[in-house]
Short mmCIF file of C-alpha atoms in Angstrom, two decimals:
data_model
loop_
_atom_site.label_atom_id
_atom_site.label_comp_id
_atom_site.label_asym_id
_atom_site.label_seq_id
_atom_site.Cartn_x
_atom_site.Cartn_y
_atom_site.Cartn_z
CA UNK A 281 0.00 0.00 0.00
CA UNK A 282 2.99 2.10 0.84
CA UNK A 283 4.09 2.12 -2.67
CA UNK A 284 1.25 2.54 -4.07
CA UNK A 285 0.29 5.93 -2.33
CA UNK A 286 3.77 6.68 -3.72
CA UNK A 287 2.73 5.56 -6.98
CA UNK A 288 -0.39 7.62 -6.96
CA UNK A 289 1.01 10.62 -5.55
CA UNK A 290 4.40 10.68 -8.13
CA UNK A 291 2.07 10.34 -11.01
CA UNK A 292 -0.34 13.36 -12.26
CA UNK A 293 -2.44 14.04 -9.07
CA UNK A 294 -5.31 12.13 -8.56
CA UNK A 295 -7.77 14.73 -9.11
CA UNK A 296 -10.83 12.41 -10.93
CA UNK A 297 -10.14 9.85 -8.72
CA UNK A 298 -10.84 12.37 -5.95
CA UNK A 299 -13.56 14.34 -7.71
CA UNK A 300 -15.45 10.87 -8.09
CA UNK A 301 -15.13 9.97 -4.38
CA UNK A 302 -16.14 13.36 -3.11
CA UNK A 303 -19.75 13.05 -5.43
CA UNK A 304 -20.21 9.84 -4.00
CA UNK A 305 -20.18 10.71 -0.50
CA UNK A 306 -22.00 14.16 -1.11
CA UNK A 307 -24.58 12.22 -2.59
CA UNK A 308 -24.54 10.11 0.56
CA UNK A 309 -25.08 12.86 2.93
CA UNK A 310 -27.98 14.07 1.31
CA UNK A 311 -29.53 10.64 2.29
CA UNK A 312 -28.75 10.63 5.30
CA UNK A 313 -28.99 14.49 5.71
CA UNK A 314 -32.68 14.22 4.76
CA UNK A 315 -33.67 10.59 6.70
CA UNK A 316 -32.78 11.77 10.19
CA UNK A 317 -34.67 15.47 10.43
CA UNK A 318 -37.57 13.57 8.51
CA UNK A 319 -37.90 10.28 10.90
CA UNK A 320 -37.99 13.15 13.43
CA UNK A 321 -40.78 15.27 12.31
CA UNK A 322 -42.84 12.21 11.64
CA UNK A 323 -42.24 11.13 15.20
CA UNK A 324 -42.94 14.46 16.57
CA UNK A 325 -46.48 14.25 14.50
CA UNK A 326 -47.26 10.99 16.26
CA UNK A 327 -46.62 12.40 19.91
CA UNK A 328 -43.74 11.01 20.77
CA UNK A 329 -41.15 12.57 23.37
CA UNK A 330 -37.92 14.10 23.25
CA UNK A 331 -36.35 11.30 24.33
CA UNK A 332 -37.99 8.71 22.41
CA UNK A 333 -37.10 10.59 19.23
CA UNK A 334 -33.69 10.17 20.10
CA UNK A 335 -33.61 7.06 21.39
CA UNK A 336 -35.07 5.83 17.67
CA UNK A 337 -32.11 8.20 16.14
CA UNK A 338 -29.91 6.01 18.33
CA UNK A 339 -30.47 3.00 16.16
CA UNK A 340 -28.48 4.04 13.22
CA UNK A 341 -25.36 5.00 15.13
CA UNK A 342 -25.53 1.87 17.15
CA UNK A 343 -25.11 0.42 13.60
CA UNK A 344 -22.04 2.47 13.16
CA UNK A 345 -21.11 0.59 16.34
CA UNK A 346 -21.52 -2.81 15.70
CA UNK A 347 -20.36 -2.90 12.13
CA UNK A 348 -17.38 -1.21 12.40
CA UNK A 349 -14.93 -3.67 13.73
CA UNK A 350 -16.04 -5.47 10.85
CA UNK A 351 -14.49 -3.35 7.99
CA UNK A 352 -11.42 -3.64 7.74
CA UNK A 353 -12.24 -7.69 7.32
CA UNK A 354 -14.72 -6.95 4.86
CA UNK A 355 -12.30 -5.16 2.90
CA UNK A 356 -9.82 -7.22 2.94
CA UNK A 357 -12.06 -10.47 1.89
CA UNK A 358 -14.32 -9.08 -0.47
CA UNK A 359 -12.90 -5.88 -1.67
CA UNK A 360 -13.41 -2.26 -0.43
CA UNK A 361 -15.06 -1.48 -4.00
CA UNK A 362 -17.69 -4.63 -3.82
CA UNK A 363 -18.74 -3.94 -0.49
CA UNK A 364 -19.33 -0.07 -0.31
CA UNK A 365 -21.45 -0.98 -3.78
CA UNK A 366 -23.19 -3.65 -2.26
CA UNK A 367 -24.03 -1.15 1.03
CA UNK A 368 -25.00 1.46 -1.35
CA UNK A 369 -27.70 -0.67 -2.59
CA UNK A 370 -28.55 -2.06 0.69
CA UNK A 371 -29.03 1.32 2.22
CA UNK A 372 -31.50 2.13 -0.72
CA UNK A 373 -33.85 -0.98 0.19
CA UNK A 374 -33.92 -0.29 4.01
CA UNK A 375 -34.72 3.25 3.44
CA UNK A 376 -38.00 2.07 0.96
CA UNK A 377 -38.93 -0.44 4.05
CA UNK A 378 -38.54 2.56 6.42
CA UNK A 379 -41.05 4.37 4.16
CA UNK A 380 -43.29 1.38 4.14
CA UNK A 381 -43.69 0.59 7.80
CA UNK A 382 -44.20 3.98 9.40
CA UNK A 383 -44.07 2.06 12.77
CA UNK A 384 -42.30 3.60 15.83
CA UNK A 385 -41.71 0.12 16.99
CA UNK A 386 -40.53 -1.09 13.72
CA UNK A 387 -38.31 1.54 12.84
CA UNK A 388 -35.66 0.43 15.87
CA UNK A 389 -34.58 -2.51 14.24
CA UNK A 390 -35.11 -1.46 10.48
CA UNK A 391 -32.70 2.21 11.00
CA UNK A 392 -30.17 0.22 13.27
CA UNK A 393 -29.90 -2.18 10.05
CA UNK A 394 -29.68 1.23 7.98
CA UNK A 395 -26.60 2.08 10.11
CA UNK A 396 -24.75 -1.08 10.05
CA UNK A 397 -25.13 -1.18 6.22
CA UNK A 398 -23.95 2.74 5.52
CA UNK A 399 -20.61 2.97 7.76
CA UNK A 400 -18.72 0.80 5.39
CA UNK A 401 -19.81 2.35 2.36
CA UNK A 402 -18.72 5.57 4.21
CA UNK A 403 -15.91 4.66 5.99
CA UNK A 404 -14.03 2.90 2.57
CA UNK A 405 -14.61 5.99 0.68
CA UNK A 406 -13.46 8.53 3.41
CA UNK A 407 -10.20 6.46 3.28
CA UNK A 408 -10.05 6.56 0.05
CA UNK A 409 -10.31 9.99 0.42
CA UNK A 410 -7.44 10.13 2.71
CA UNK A 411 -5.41 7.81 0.66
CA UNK A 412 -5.18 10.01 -2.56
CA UNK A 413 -4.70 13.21 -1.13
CA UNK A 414 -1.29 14.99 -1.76
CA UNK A 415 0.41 15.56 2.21
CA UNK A 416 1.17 19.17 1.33
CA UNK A 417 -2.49 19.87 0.79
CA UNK A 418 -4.35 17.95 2.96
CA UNK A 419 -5.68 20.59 4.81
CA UNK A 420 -7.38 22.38 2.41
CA UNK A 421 -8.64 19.30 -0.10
CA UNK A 422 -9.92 17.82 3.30
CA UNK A 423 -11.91 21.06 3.43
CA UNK A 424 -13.15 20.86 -0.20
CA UNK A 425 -14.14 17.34 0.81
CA UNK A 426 -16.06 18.36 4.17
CA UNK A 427 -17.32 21.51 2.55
CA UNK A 428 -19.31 19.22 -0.36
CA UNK A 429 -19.93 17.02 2.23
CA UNK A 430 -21.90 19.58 4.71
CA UNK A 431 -23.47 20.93 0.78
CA UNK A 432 -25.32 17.55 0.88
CA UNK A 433 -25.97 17.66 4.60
CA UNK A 434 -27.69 21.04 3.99
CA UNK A 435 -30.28 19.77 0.33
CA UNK A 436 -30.79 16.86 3.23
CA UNK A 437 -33.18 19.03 5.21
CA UNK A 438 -33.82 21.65 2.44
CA UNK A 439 -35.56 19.32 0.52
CA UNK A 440 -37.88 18.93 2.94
CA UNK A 441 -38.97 22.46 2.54
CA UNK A 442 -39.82 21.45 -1.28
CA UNK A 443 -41.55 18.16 -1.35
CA UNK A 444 -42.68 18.35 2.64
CA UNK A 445 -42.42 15.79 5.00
CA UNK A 446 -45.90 13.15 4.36
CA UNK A 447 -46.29 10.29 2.28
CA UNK A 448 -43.87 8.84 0.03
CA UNK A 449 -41.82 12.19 -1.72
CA UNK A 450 -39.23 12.48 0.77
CA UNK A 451 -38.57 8.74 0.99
CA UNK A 452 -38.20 8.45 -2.84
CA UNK A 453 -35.51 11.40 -2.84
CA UNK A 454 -33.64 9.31 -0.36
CA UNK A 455 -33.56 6.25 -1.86
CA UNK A 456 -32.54 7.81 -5.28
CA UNK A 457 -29.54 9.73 -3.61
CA UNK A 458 -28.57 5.92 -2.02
CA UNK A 459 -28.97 4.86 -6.10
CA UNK A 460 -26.72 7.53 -7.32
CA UNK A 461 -23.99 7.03 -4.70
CA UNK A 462 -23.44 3.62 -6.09
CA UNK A 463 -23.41 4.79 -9.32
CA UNK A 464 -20.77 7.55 -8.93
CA UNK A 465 -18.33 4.69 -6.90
CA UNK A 466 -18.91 2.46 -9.66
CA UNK A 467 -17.85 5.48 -12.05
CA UNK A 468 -14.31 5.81 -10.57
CA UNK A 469 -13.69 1.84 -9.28
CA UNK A 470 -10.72 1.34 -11.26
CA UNK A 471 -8.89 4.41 -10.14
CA UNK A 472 -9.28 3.62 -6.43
CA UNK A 473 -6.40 1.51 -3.92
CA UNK A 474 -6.99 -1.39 -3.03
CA UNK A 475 -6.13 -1.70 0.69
CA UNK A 476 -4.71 -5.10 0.17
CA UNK A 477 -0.83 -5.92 1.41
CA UNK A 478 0.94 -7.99 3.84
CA UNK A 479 0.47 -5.86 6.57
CA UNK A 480 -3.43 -6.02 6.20
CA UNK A 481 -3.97 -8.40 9.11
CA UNK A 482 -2.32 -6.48 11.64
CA UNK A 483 -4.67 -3.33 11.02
CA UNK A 484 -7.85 -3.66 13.10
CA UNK A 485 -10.17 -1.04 15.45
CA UNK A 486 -8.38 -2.72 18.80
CA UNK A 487 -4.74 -1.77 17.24
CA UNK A 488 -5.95 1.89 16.56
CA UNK A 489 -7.91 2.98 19.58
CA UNK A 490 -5.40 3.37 21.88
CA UNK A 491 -2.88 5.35 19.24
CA UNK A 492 -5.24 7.91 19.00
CA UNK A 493 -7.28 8.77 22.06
CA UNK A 494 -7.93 13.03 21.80
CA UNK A 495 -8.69 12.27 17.78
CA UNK A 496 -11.65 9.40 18.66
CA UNK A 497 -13.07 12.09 21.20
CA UNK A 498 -13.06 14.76 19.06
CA UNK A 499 -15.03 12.68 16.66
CA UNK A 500 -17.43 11.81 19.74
CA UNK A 501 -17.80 15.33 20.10
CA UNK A 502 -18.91 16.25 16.56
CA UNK A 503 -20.46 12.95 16.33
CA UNK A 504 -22.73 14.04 18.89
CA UNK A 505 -22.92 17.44 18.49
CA UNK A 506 -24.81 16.72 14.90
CA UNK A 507 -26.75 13.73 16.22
CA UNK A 508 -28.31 15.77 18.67
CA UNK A 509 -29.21 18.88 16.01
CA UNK A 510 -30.55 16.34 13.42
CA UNK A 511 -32.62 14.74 15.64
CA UNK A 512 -33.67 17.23 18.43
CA UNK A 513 -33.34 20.68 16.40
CA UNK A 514 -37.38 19.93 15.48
CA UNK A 515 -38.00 19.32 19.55
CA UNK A 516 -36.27 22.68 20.13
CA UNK A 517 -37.36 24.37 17.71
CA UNK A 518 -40.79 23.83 18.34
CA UNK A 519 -40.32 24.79 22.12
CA UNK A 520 -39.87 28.28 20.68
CA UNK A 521 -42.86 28.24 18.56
CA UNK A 522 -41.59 27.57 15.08
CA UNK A 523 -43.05 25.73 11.96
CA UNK A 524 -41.45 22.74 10.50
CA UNK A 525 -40.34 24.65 7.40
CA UNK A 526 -38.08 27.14 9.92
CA UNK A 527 -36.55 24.46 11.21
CA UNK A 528 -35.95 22.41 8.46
CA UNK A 529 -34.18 25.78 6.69
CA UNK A 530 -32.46 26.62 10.00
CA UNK A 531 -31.12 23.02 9.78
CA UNK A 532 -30.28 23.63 6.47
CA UNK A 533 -27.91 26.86 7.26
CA UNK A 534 -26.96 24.76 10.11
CA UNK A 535 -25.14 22.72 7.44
CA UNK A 536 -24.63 25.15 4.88
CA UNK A 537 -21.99 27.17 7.25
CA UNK A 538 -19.76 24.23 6.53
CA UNK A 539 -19.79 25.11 2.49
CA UNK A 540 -18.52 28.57 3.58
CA UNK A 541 -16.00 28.18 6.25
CA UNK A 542 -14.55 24.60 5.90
CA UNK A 543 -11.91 25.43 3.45
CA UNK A 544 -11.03 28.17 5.60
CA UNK A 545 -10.74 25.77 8.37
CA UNK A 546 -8.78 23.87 6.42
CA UNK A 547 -6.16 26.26 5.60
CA UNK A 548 -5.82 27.16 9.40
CA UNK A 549 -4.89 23.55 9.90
CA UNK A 550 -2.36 23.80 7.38
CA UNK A 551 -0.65 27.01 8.67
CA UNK A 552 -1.43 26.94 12.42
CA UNK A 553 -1.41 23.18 13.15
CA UNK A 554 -4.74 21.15 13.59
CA UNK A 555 -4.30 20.69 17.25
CA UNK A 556 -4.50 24.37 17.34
CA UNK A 557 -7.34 24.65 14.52
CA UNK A 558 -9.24 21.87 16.82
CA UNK A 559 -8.78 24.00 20.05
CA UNK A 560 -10.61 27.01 18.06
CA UNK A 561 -13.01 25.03 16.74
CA UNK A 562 -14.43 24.21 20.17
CA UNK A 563 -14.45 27.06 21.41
CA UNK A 564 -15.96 28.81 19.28
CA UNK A 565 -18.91 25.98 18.79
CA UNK A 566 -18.89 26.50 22.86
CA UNK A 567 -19.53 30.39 22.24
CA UNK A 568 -22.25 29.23 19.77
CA UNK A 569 -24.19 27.47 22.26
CA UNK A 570 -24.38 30.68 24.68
CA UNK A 571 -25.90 32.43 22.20
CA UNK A 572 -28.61 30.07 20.51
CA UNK A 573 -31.01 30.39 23.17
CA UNK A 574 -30.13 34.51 23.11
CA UNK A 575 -31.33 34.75 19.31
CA UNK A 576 -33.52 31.83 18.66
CA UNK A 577 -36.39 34.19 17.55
CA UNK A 578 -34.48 37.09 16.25
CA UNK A 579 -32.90 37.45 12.74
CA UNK A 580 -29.49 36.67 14.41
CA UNK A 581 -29.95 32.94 14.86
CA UNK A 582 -29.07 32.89 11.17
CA UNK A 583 -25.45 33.71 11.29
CA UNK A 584 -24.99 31.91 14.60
CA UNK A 585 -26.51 28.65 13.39
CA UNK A 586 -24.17 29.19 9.99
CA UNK A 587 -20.94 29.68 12.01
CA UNK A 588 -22.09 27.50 14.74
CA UNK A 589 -22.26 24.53 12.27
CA UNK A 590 -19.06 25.17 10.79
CA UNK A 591 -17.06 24.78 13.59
CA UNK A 592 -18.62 22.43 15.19
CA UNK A 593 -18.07 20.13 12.04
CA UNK A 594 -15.12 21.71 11.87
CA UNK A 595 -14.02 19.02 14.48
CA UNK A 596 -14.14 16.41 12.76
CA UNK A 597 -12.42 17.67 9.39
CA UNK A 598 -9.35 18.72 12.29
CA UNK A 599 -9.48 14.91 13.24
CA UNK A 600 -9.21 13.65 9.85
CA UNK A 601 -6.61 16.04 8.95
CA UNK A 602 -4.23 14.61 11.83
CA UNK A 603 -5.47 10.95 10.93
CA UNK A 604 -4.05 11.18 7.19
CA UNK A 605 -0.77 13.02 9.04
CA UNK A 606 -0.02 10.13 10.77
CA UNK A 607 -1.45 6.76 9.63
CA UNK A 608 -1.47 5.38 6.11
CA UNK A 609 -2.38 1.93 4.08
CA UNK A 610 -4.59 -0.92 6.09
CA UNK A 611 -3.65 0.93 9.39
CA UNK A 612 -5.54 4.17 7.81
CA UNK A 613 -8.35 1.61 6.91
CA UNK A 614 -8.91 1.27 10.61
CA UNK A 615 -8.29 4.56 12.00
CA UNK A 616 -11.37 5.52 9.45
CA UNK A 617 -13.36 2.26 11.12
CA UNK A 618 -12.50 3.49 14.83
CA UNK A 619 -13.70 6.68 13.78
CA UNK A 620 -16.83 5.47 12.64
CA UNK A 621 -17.66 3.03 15.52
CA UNK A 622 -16.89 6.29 17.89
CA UNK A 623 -18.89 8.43 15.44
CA UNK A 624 -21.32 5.56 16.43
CA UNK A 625 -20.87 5.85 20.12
CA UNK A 626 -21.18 9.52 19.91
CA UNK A 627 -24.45 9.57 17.61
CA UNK A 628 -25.97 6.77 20.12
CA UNK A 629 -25.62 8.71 23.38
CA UNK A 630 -25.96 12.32 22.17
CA UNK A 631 -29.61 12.16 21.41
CA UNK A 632 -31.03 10.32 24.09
CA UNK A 633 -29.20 11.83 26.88
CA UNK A 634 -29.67 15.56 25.71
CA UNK A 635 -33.59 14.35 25.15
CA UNK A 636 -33.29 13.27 29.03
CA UNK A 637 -31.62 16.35 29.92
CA UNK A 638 -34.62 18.48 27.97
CA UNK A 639 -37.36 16.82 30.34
CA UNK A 640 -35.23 17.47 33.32
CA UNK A 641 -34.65 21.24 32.64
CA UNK A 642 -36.64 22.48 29.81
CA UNK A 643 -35.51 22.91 25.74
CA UNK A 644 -32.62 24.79 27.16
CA UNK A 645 -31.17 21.22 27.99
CA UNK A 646 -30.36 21.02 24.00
CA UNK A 647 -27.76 24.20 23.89
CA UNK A 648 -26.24 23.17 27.67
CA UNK A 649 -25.95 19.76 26.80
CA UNK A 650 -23.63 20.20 23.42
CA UNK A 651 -22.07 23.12 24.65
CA UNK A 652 -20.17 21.45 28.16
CA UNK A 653 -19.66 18.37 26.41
CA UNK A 654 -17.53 21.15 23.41
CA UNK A 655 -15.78 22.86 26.37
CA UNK A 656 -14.74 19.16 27.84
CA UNK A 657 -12.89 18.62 24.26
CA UNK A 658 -11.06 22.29 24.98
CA UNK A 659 -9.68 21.34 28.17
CA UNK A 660 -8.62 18.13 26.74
CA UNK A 661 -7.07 19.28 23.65
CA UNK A 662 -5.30 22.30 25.96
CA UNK A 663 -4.17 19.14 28.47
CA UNK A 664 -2.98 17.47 25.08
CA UNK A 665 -1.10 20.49 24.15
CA UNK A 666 0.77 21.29 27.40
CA UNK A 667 2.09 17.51 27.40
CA UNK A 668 3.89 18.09 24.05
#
């Protein structure tokens, strides 16, 4: 694998290769982007609590979870490229069955199978990703890449606002963006690495986690951090007073921050360091808690909620900066696994612990709930920093 990064990177850049990666999981975000504020508002319509909603949100990280280990063996016995197609097409069936069975009780088992099948066809192309991007700008292409990403995040729950949230629309946009993924991936297969050498066995989730232990919680963090705002922005939002299409747009600008401001991110990483681009980051997503509640109702709540999600996604594109710096081949295979089973972890107790919180104290439990858990990852990445 070594020499074939070497190979890649000697040669004319990979810049198809890349394009055709970044479309696939763009594509892939708007599925998911969409499925998770939708599930939500359908559950809201039913009566369902706070922390019900997210404890049916839960499902699809615990997927994450539980199928993550499993990846790098996947890859190495059936091929990265046949199993992120075959998950691609997998995804697109559970999501029709979701639409077909709008049953609280059946939706646990049918969204954690959504999860399990989506991390590896998201995982194998974000370390892809990785794989074929030049070292000397990492920081910026990884900003291109999260900036496209966070575009598809944001049609997710704009969509919505076009074709609504009843009957079978929304579903049917979904399942099409799950079509199209596959399609792109099978579009640039032959350009991709393989992931296949002699080192392969050693690389697993067990080997990684302990290598890496301020990266895997800044993932929590942002793993979290979205979780909660896909799936408890509409329980929030509707604390305050507001119609479904407010919140699906402030969702949407939510995301859309991320178009604006990753690449900008990005280059901070390159010139300042991302441990230092990381500690900004959460701080500033810390700030942006403090003031949600302030200017929920006011015209301000747009540029906080477009700032607010920038940074606060902005963690993760840090972690994945510093994950390329210093792993590579199989071993990068399983870095992008841990992160995904700890994206899991993160996604599984965000929602249903800040939907406790929010009967405890009120919707205020939403902003004071994300925003100590972003000041925790400060201190950490400070403790971090005064070590080195």
């Amino acid at each position: 694998m070594a020499n074939e990064e070497l190979q890649i990177q000697s040669n004319a850049k990979p810049w198809a290769a890349l394009a055709g990666i970044i479309a696939t999981v763009s594509v892939f975000a708007i599925a998911q982007g969409l499925s998770y504020p939708l599930l939500s508002f359908i559950l809201q319509r039913q009566g369902m609590s706070p922390g019900l909603i997210g404890l049916s949100a839960a499902m699809t990280p615990l997927g994450f979870i539980l199928s993550a280990p499993l990846i790098p063996w996947l890859s190495r016995h059936f091929g990265a490229g046949r199993t992120a197609l075959s998950c691609a097409g997998l995804a697109a069936v559970l999501l029709a069955v979701i639409g077909w069975q709008q049953n609280v009780l059946v939706w646990f088992p049918l969204r954690f199978l959504l999860g399990f099948a989506v991390n590896p066809l998201y995982v194998i192309s974000e370390t892809w990703m990785i794989a074929l991007t030049p070292p000397a700008q990492r920081g910026r292409i990884m900003g291109v890449y999260t900036s496209v990403i966070s575009a598809g995040f944001a049609l997710g729950p704009l969509t919505l606002t076009v074709v609504g949230t009843h009957g079978w629309p929304p579903f049917l946009v979904g399942i099409t963006a799950f079509v199209l993924c596959g399609l792109c991936l099978l579009r640039v297969l032959p350009k991709l690495p393989k992931f296949n050498n002699g080192h392969a066995q050693q690389a697993s989730v067990r080997r990684f986690v302990p290598q890496a232990p301020l990266l895997l919680f800044a993932v929590f963090t942002a793993a979290a951090f979205e979780q909660v705002t896909l799936a408890l922005m509409s329980a929030y939002g509707q604390g305050y007073g507001s119609p479904e299409a407010r919140i699906s747009t402030l969702l949407a600008v939510f995301a859309a921050g991320n178009i604006a401001l990753q690449i900008p991110l990005g280059m901070l990483a390159e010139t300042q360091g991302s441990n230092r681009a990381l500690m900004f980051c959460a701080l500033t997503t810390v700030l942006g808690c403090l003031l949600l509640p302030l200017s929920f109702n006011s015209v301000f709540v747009w540029p906080v909620a477009f700032v607010w999600g920038a940074v606060s996604f902005g963690i993760y594109t840090m972690a994945l900066i510093e994950l390329g710096e210093r792993f590579s081949g199989p071993m990068l295979m399983a870095g992008n696994a841990a992160f995904a089973m700890v994206w899991g972890v993160g996604g599984i107790a965000g929602p249903p612990v800040t939907g406790a919180v929010m009967e405890l104290v009120g919707i205020q439990g939403f902003s004071l709930t994300l925003g100590l858990l972003c000041l925790a990852l400060a201190v950490a990445t400070q403790l971090m920093q005064d070590r080195r």
